[in-house]
mmCIF file of C-alpha atoms in Angstrom:
data_model
loop_
_atom_site.group_PDB
_atom_site.id
_atom_site.type_symbol
_atom_site.label_atom_id
_atom_site.label_comp_id
_atom_site.label_asym_id
_atom_site.label_seq_id
_atom_site.Cartn_x
_atom_site.Cartn_y
_atom_site.Cartn_z
ATOM 1 C CA MET A 1439 8.756 -7.225 6.880
ATOM 2 C CA ILE A 1440 8.122 -4.487 3.896
ATOM 3 C CA ARG A 1441 10.174 -5.841 1.214
ATOM 4 C CA ILE A 1442 10.490 -3.354 -2.454
ATOM 5 C CA LEU A 1443 11.027 -5.188 -5.834
ATOM 6 C CA CYS A 1444 12.424 -2.892 -8.362
ATOM 7 C CA VAL A 1445 14.040 -3.508 -11.506
ATOM 8 C CA GLY A 1446 17.483 -2.062 -13.031
ATOM 9 C CA LYS A 1447 20.226 -0.282 -11.087
ATOM 10 C CA LEU A 1448 20.570 2.781 -9.744
ATOM 11 C CA LYS A 1449 22.796 5.058 -11.813
ATOM 12 C CA GLU A 1450 23.075 8.463 -9.813
ATOM 13 C CA GLU A 1451 25.106 8.432 -6.693
ATOM 14 C CA TYR A 1452 22.515 11.187 -5.115
ATOM 15 C CA LEU A 1453 19.833 8.433 -5.268
ATOM 16 C CA LYS A 1454 21.825 5.524 -4.192
ATOM 17 C CA GLU A 1455 22.520 7.895 -1.267
ATOM 18 C CA ALA A 1456 18.576 8.624 -1.066
ATOM 19 C CA VAL A 1457 17.695 4.618 -0.656
ATOM 20 C CA LYS A 1458 20.586 4.610 1.998
ATOM 21 C CA ASP A 1459 19.033 7.231 3.973
ATOM 22 C CA TYR A 1460 15.369 6.273 4.299
ATOM 23 C CA LEU A 1461 16.466 2.610 4.879
ATOM 24 C CA LYS A 1462 18.550 3.714 7.454
ATOM 25 C CA ARG A 1463 15.808 5.963 9.130
ATOM 26 C CA LEU A 1464 12.924 2.933 8.469
ATOM 27 C CA SER A 1465 15.097 0.294 10.238
ATOM 28 C CA LYS A 1466 14.438 2.336 13.443
ATOM 29 C CA TYR A 1467 10.776 0.811 12.695
ATOM 30 C CA THR A 1468 10.834 -2.163 10.790
ATOM 31 C CA LYS A 1469 12.890 -4.270 8.718
ATOM 32 C CA VAL A 1470 12.916 -3.131 5.104
ATOM 33 C CA GLU A 1471 14.338 -5.075 2.281
ATOM 34 C CA LEU A 1472 15.288 -3.607 -1.119
ATOM 35 C CA ILE A 1473 15.622 -5.990 -3.899
ATOM 36 C CA GLU A 1474 17.063 -4.707 -7.248
ATOM 37 C CA LEU A 1475 16.483 -7.319 -10.164
ATOM 38 C CA LYS A 1476 17.938 -7.269 -13.482
ATOM 39 C CA ASP A 1477 16.881 -4.995 -16.178
ATOM 40 C CA SER A 1478 15.480 -7.102 -18.961
ATOM 41 C CA ASN A 1479 12.514 -7.293 -21.080
ATOM 42 C CA ILE A 1480 8.880 -7.665 -19.111
ATOM 43 C CA ASN A 1481 8.734 -11.513 -19.199
ATOM 44 C CA ASN A 1482 12.297 -12.008 -17.850
ATOM 45 C CA GLU A 1483 11.481 -9.356 -15.470
ATOM 46 C CA LYS A 1484 7.889 -11.160 -14.625
ATOM 47 C CA ASP A 1485 9.916 -14.365 -13.714
ATOM 48 C CA GLU A 1486 12.299 -12.601 -11.612
ATOM 49 C CA ILE A 1487 9.509 -10.685 -9.677
ATOM 50 C CA GLN A 1488 7.865 -14.037 -9.314
ATOM 51 C CA LYS A 1489 10.544 -15.924 -7.027
ATOM 52 C CA TYR A 1490 10.072 -13.420 -4.618
ATOM 53 C CA LEU A 1491 6.320 -13.382 -4.351
ATOM 54 C CA LYS A 1492 5.024 -15.402 -1.615
ATOM 55 C CA THR A 1493 1.517 -16.699 -0.973
ATOM 56 C CA ASN A 1494 0.647 -14.813 2.271
ATOM 57 C CA ASP A 1495 2.386 -11.694 1.390
ATOM 58 C CA TYR A 1496 0.109 -8.755 0.820
ATOM 59 C CA ILE A 1497 1.303 -7.950 -2.673
ATOM 60 C CA ILE A 1498 1.097 -3.947 -4.256
ATOM 61 C CA SER A 1499 1.746 -3.102 -7.712
ATOM 62 C CA LEU A 1500 2.804 0.868 -8.240
ATOM 63 C CA ALA A 1501 1.016 0.963 -11.733
ATOM 64 C CA ILE A 1502 0.108 4.424 -12.872
ATOM 65 C CA GLU A 1503 -3.533 2.961 -13.766
ATOM 66 C CA GLY A 1504 -3.828 1.845 -9.719
ATOM 67 C CA LYS A 1505 -5.862 3.806 -7.198
ATOM 68 C CA GLU A 1506 -4.531 7.081 -5.976
ATOM 69 C CA LEU A 1507 -4.563 7.002 -2.074
ATOM 70 C CA ASN A 1508 -3.434 10.478 0.254
ATOM 71 C CA THR A 1509 -1.199 9.810 2.624
ATOM 72 C CA LEU A 1510 -3.628 8.740 5.622
ATOM 73 C CA GLU A 1511 -5.117 6.264 3.041
ATOM 74 C CA PHE A 1512 -2.046 5.038 2.458
ATOM 75 C CA LYS A 1513 -0.635 4.640 5.814
ATOM 76 C CA LYS A 1514 -3.777 3.077 6.800
ATOM 77 C CA MET A 1515 -3.486 0.323 4.235
ATOM 78 C CA ILE A 1516 -0.211 -0.328 5.318
ATOM 79 C CA GLU A 1517 -1.497 -0.754 8.748
ATOM 80 C CA ASN A 1518 -4.372 -2.980 8.198
ATOM 81 C CA ASN A 1519 -2.064 -5.308 6.517
ATOM 82 C CA PHE A 1520 1.232 -5.250 8.460
ATOM 83 C CA ILE A 1521 0.517 -3.771 11.672
ATOM 84 C CA ASN A 1522 -2.712 -5.418 12.588
ATOM 85 C CA GLY A 1523 -2.273 -8.317 10.205
ATOM 86 C CA ASN A 1524 0.391 -10.826 10.273
ATOM 87 C CA SER A 1525 1.686 -10.334 6.478
ATOM 88 C CA ASN A 1526 4.386 -9.256 4.969
ATOM 89 C CA ILE A 1527 4.203 -6.605 2.380
ATOM 90 C CA THR A 1528 5.947 -6.477 -1.151
ATOM 91 C CA PHE A 1529 6.007 -3.580 -3.015
ATOM 92 C CA ILE A 1530 6.765 -3.702 -6.966
ATOM 93 C CA ILE A 1531 8.089 -1.180 -8.956
ATOM 94 C CA GLY A 1532 8.090 -2.034 -12.832
ATOM 95 C CA GLY A 1533 10.880 -1.201 -15.054
ATOM 96 C CA SER A 1534 10.918 0.860 -18.342
ATOM 97 C CA ASP A 1535 8.178 -1.303 -19.642
ATOM 98 C CA GLY A 1536 5.688 -1.330 -16.572
ATOM 99 C CA ILE A 1537 4.878 -4.472 -14.473
ATOM 100 C CA HIS A 1538 3.672 -7.533 -16.506
ATOM 101 C CA GLU A 1539 -0.286 -7.993 -16.452
ATOM 102 C CA GLU A 1540 0.304 -11.335 -14.449
ATOM 103 C CA ILE A 1541 1.717 -9.698 -11.669
ATOM 104 C CA LYS A 1542 -0.971 -7.004 -11.543
ATOM 105 C CA LYS A 1543 -3.270 -9.465 -11.970
ATOM 106 C CA LEU A 1544 -2.068 -11.343 -8.906
ATOM 107 C CA SER A 1545 -1.388 -8.449 -6.643
ATOM 108 C CA ASN A 1546 -3.550 -7.331 -3.633
ATOM 109 C CA GLU A 1547 -3.593 -3.786 -4.455
ATOM 110 C CA LYS A 1548 -2.442 -1.547 -7.881
ATOM 111 C CA ILE A 1549 -1.892 1.812 -6.525
ATOM 112 C CA SER A 1550 -0.443 4.896 -8.020
ATOM 113 C CA PHE A 1551 1.017 7.558 -6.812
ATOM 114 C CA SER A 1552 0.417 9.977 -9.343
ATOM 115 C CA ARG A 1553 -0.812 10.903 -12.731
ATOM 116 C CA LEU A 1554 2.391 11.705 -13.724
ATOM 117 C CA THR A 1555 5.108 9.387 -14.949
ATOM 118 C CA TYR A 1556 8.367 9.326 -12.757
ATOM 119 C CA PRO A 1557 11.540 8.182 -13.432
ATOM 120 C CA HIS A 1558 12.109 4.784 -11.775
ATOM 121 C CA GLY A 1559 14.982 5.001 -9.867
ATOM 122 C CA LEU A 1560 13.824 8.611 -8.301
ATOM 123 C CA PHE A 1561 10.383 6.610 -7.562
ATOM 124 C CA ARG A 1562 12.345 4.622 -5.049
ATOM 125 C CA VAL A 1563 13.132 7.353 -2.686
ATOM 126 C CA ILE A 1564 9.273 8.275 -3.218
ATOM 127 C CA LEU A 1565 8.214 5.355 -2.086
ATOM 128 C CA LEU A 1566 10.582 4.660 0.501
ATOM 129 C CA GLU A 1567 9.909 8.133 1.980
ATOM 130 C CA GLN A 1568 6.252 7.532 2.087
ATOM 131 C CA ILE A 1569 6.364 4.275 3.980
ATOM 132 C CA TYR A 1570 8.669 6.434 6.396
ATOM 133 C CA ARG A 1571 6.282 9.054 7.010
ATOM 134 C CA CYS A 1572 3.485 6.350 7.631
ATOM 135 C CA PHE A 1573 5.136 4.895 10.109
ATOM 136 C CA LYS A 1574 6.318 8.398 11.857
ATOM 137 C CA ILE A 1575 2.661 9.135 12.061
ATOM 138 C CA MET A 1576 1.996 5.509 12.935
ATOM 139 C CA ASN A 1577 4.217 6.391 16.170
ATOM 140 C CA GLY A 1578 2.754 9.754 17.095
ATOM 141 C CA GLU A 1579 5.568 11.374 15.446
ATOM 142 C CA ALA A 1580 5.736 14.497 13.871
ATOM 143 C CA TYR A 1581 6.319 14.813 10.285
ATOM 144 C CA ASN A 1582 6.008 17.417 8.409
ATOM 145 C CA LYS A 1583 8.794 18.373 6.042
ATOM 146 C CA MET B 997 13.042 31.517 -18.506
ATOM 147 C CA ILE B 998 11.611 29.067 -15.826
ATOM 148 C CA ARG B 999 11.538 30.245 -12.115
ATOM 149 C CA ILE B 1000 10.929 28.428 -9.042
ATOM 150 C CA LEU B 1001 10.310 29.860 -5.714
ATOM 151 C CA CYS B 1002 10.774 27.334 -2.669
ATOM 152 C CA VAL B 1003 10.908 28.337 0.850
ATOM 153 C CA GLY B 1004 13.807 26.591 3.066
ATOM 154 C CA LYS B 1005 17.157 25.358 2.498
ATOM 155 C CA LEU B 1006 17.911 21.675 1.477
ATOM 156 C CA LYS B 1007 19.609 19.870 4.075
ATOM 157 C CA GLU B 1008 20.333 16.562 2.706
ATOM 158 C CA GLU B 1009 23.305 16.530 0.223
ATOM 159 C CA TYR B 1010 21.902 13.927 -1.979
ATOM 160 C CA LEU B 1011 18.808 16.296 -2.538
ATOM 161 C CA LYS B 1012 21.494 19.198 -3.499
ATOM 162 C CA GLU B 1013 22.999 16.932 -6.168
ATOM 163 C CA ALA B 1014 20.372 15.666 -7.213
ATOM 164 C CA VAL B 1015 18.866 19.381 -7.733
ATOM 165 C CA LYS B 1016 22.148 20.464 -9.550
ATOM 166 C CA ASP B 1017 22.200 17.770 -11.712
ATOM 167 C CA TYR B 1018 18.722 18.510 -13.260
ATOM 168 C CA LEU B 1019 19.364 22.311 -13.099
ATOM 169 C CA LYS B 1020 22.365 21.281 -15.429
ATOM 170 C CA ARG B 1021 20.506 18.988 -17.774
ATOM 171 C CA LEU B 1022 18.149 21.640 -18.149
ATOM 172 C CA SER B 1023 20.507 24.281 -18.887
ATOM 173 C CA LYS B 1024 20.444 22.681 -22.716
ATOM 174 C CA TYR B 1025 17.016 23.829 -23.070
ATOM 175 C CA THR B 1026 15.917 26.793 -20.829
ATOM 176 C CA LYS B 1027 17.305 28.764 -18.267
ATOM 177 C CA VAL B 1028 15.641 27.775 -14.912
ATOM 178 C CA GLU B 1029 16.592 29.752 -11.806
ATOM 179 C CA LEU B 1030 15.653 28.324 -8.506
ATOM 180 C CA ILE B 1031 15.423 30.619 -5.638
ATOM 181 C CA GLU B 1032 15.584 29.386 -2.382
ATOM 182 C CA LEU B 1033 13.343 31.539 0.083
ATOM 183 C CA LYS B 1034 13.988 31.871 4.136
ATOM 184 C CA ASP B 1035 12.119 29.673 5.983
ATOM 185 C CA SER B 1036 9.738 31.480 8.511
ATOM 186 C CA ASN B 1037 6.021 31.629 8.893
ATOM 187 C CA ILE B 1038 3.230 31.698 6.409
ATOM 188 C CA ASN B 1039 2.990 35.376 6.016
ATOM 189 C CA ASN B 1040 6.803 36.344 5.948
ATOM 190 C CA GLU B 1041 6.884 33.694 3.254
ATOM 191 C CA LYS B 1042 4.056 35.416 1.456
ATOM 192 C CA ASP B 1043 6.051 38.472 1.603
ATOM 193 C CA GLU B 1044 8.991 36.897 0.068
ATOM 194 C CA ILE B 1045 7.387 35.240 -2.649
ATOM 195 C CA GLN B 1046 5.877 38.562 -3.954
ATOM 196 C CA LYS B 1047 8.554 40.183 -4.303
ATOM 197 C CA TYR B 1048 9.770 37.551 -7.207
ATOM 198 C CA LEU B 1049 6.653 37.886 -8.915
ATOM 199 C CA LYS B 1050 5.723 39.729 -12.145
ATOM 200 C CA THR B 1051 2.367 40.889 -13.563
ATOM 201 C CA ASN B 1052 3.506 38.878 -16.543
ATOM 202 C CA ASP B 1053 4.576 35.530 -15.614
ATOM 203 C CA TYR B 1054 2.694 32.674 -15.752
ATOM 204 C CA ILE B 1055 2.375 31.494 -11.636
ATOM 205 C CA ILE B 1056 1.852 28.344 -11.101
ATOM 206 C CA SER B 1057 1.290 27.459 -7.348
ATOM 207 C CA LEU B 1058 1.739 23.818 -6.210
ATOM 208 C CA ALA B 1059 -0.803 22.695 -4.118
ATOM 209 C CA ILE B 1060 -2.095 19.385 -2.777
ATOM 210 C CA GLU B 1061 -6.073 20.556 -3.741
ATOM 211 C CA GLY B 1062 -4.416 21.783 -7.204
ATOM 212 C CA LYS B 1063 -5.290 20.125 -10.995
ATOM 213 C CA GLU B 1064 -3.758 16.248 -11.464
ATOM 214 C CA LEU B 1065 -2.301 16.459 -14.543
ATOM 215 C CA ASN B 1066 -0.405 13.455 -16.343
ATOM 216 C CA THR B 1067 2.453 14.283 -18.117
ATOM 217 C CA LEU B 1068 1.081 15.497 -21.164
ATOM 218 C CA GLU B 1069 -0.851 17.380 -20.014
ATOM 219 C CA PHE B 1070 1.961 19.017 -17.934
ATOM 220 C CA LYS B 1071 3.627 19.265 -20.496
ATOM 221 C CA LYS B 1072 1.132 21.125 -22.844
ATOM 222 C CA MET B 1073 0.760 23.740 -19.859
ATOM 223 C CA ILE B 1074 4.641 24.450 -20.480
ATOM 224 C CA GLU B 1075 4.381 24.532 -23.771
ATOM 225 C CA ASN B 1076 1.296 26.771 -24.419
ATOM 226 C CA ASN B 1077 2.930 29.339 -21.620
ATOM 227 C CA PHE B 1078 6.572 29.180 -22.604
ATOM 228 C CA ILE B 1079 7.335 28.135 -25.883
ATOM 229 C CA ASN B 1080 4.162 29.468 -27.826
ATOM 230 C CA GLY B 1081 3.335 32.091 -25.161
ATOM 231 C CA ASN B 1082 5.632 34.956 -24.201
ATOM 232 C CA SER B 1083 5.627 34.351 -20.539
ATOM 233 C CA ASN B 1084 8.475 33.335 -18.552
ATOM 234 C CA ILE B 1085 6.563 30.336 -15.814
ATOM 235 C CA THR B 1086 7.235 30.407 -12.224
ATOM 236 C CA PHE B 1087 6.413 27.582 -10.178
ATOM 237 C CA ILE B 1088 5.836 28.243 -6.126
ATOM 238 C CA ILE B 1089 6.570 25.319 -3.879
ATOM 239 C CA GLY B 1090 5.358 26.351 -0.254
ATOM 240 C CA GLY B 1091 7.230 25.805 3.353
ATOM 241 C CA SER B 1092 5.811 23.095 5.720
ATOM 242 C CA ASP B 1093 2.702 25.177 6.012
ATOM 243 C CA GLY B 1094 1.939 25.301 2.771
ATOM 244 C CA ILE B 1095 1.239 28.434 0.502
ATOM 245 C CA HIS B 1096 -0.320 31.461 1.389
ATOM 246 C CA GLU B 1097 -4.198 32.019 0.127
ATOM 247 C CA GLU B 1098 -3.580 34.862 -1.488
ATOM 248 C CA ILE B 1099 -0.726 33.513 -3.605
ATOM 249 C CA LYS B 1100 -2.620 30.635 -4.663
ATOM 250 C CA LYS B 1101 -5.300 33.402 -5.792
ATOM 251 C CA LEU B 1102 -3.095 35.202 -7.505
ATOM 252 C CA SER B 1103 -1.811 32.244 -9.400
ATOM 253 C CA ASN B 1104 -3.103 31.302 -12.992
ATOM 254 C CA GLU B 1105 -2.665 27.431 -12.141
ATOM 255 C CA LYS B 1106 -3.101 25.228 -8.988
ATOM 256 C CA ILE B 1107 -1.742 22.172 -9.845
ATOM 257 C CA SER B 1108 -0.936 19.107 -8.037
ATOM 258 C CA PHE B 1109 1.474 16.202 -8.613
ATOM 259 C CA SER B 1110 0.029 13.824 -6.177
ATOM 260 C CA ARG B 1111 -2.748 13.169 -3.562
ATOM 261 C CA LEU B 1112 0.246 12.111 -1.203
ATOM 262 C CA THR B 1113 2.156 14.717 0.953
ATOM 263 C CA TYR B 1114 5.899 14.532 -0.254
ATOM 264 C CA PRO B 1115 8.424 16.435 1.411
ATOM 265 C CA HIS B 1116 9.201 19.934 0.110
ATOM 266 C CA GLY B 1117 13.037 18.959 -0.313
ATOM 267 C CA LEU B 1118 12.447 15.999 -2.359
ATOM 268 C CA PHE B 1119 9.200 17.714 -4.230
ATOM 269 C CA ARG B 1120 11.709 20.361 -5.522
ATOM 270 C CA VAL B 1121 13.400 17.126 -7.506
ATOM 271 C CA ILE B 1122 10.387 15.920 -9.161
ATOM 272 C CA LEU B 1123 9.470 19.281 -9.933
ATOM 273 C CA LEU B 1124 12.512 19.187 -11.718
ATOM 274 C CA GLU B 1125 12.839 16.167 -13.205
ATOM 275 C CA GLN B 1126 9.024 16.472 -14.704
ATOM 276 C CA ILE B 1127 10.205 19.687 -16.239
ATOM 277 C CA TYR B 1128 13.167 17.897 -17.655
ATOM 278 C CA ARG B 1129 10.698 15.124 -18.788
ATOM 279 C CA CYS B 1130 8.543 17.638 -20.730
ATOM 280 C CA PHE B 1131 11.830 19.366 -22.745
ATOM 281 C CA LYS B 1132 13.066 16.328 -23.814
ATOM 282 C CA ILE B 1133 9.462 15.429 -25.105
ATOM 283 C CA MET B 1134 9.292 18.628 -26.396
ATOM 284 C CA ASN B 1135 12.293 17.989 -28.430
ATOM 285 C CA GLY B 1136 11.253 14.649 -29.792
ATOM 286 C CA GLU B 1137 14.177 12.912 -27.396
ATOM 287 C CA ALA B 1138 12.953 9.604 -25.833
ATOM 288 C CA TYR B 1139 12.885 9.817 -21.935
ATOM 289 C CA ASN B 1140 12.090 7.309 -20.011
ATOM 290 C CA LYS B 1141 13.887 5.868 -17.293
#
């Protein structure tokens, strides 16, 4: 299972629709759970995030200082830890103030999608799309749109 | 003026809504024109793109091998060529096969938003958001969502 922990509610209707669309597309391949945590200060958010972290999970923090991967490297990471391994994967998207250092420290990976700062709402869609892209590639289906 | 040349029509309603939203938000700061060119082969797309390129424009191709900027560097590039300079800026987003080499060669810059491959529809939203973010920063308005 893939779990995405994110902070704050989506405001824009089009972002909600986009998230819904990718969750639906992904349901063909795997269970993806998106959990919206309450937008608060970084310490409270840390506590909320920790409630959902399990020892066996492969935990990935999305952080601007993280390692930048290309799509095939990202796919390989998912494959190694999910398809070949037995772990669930948990992605963490921080709120406006980012992710607490303690959470980053206990993560298995810190990865960055870009040197640019994206809004966290739009970033959910970007992450879901990239996970979807990986499953399409893993299943030998063309994905080029 | 900022012009965005992109290939192909958006299919998803939520992407159309997102583009509309950012164009509306940006209209407060500057004129942004988004031109959708016919999805075809890379040579025809090249001819279509060239019709819209003017000698004085500052032309930026979005290409995965381009230079990666962070948000402040991106903002600086817009500032230098638009606010301080007298140029219009033209961004080019290619279709499924990318951007023709000739177009890349005549561009002033090749920039990349990520090492990851994004779908070109979603990428329009990402680019518009980042341009919007720059104008917010340039105008001293907080932008952190």
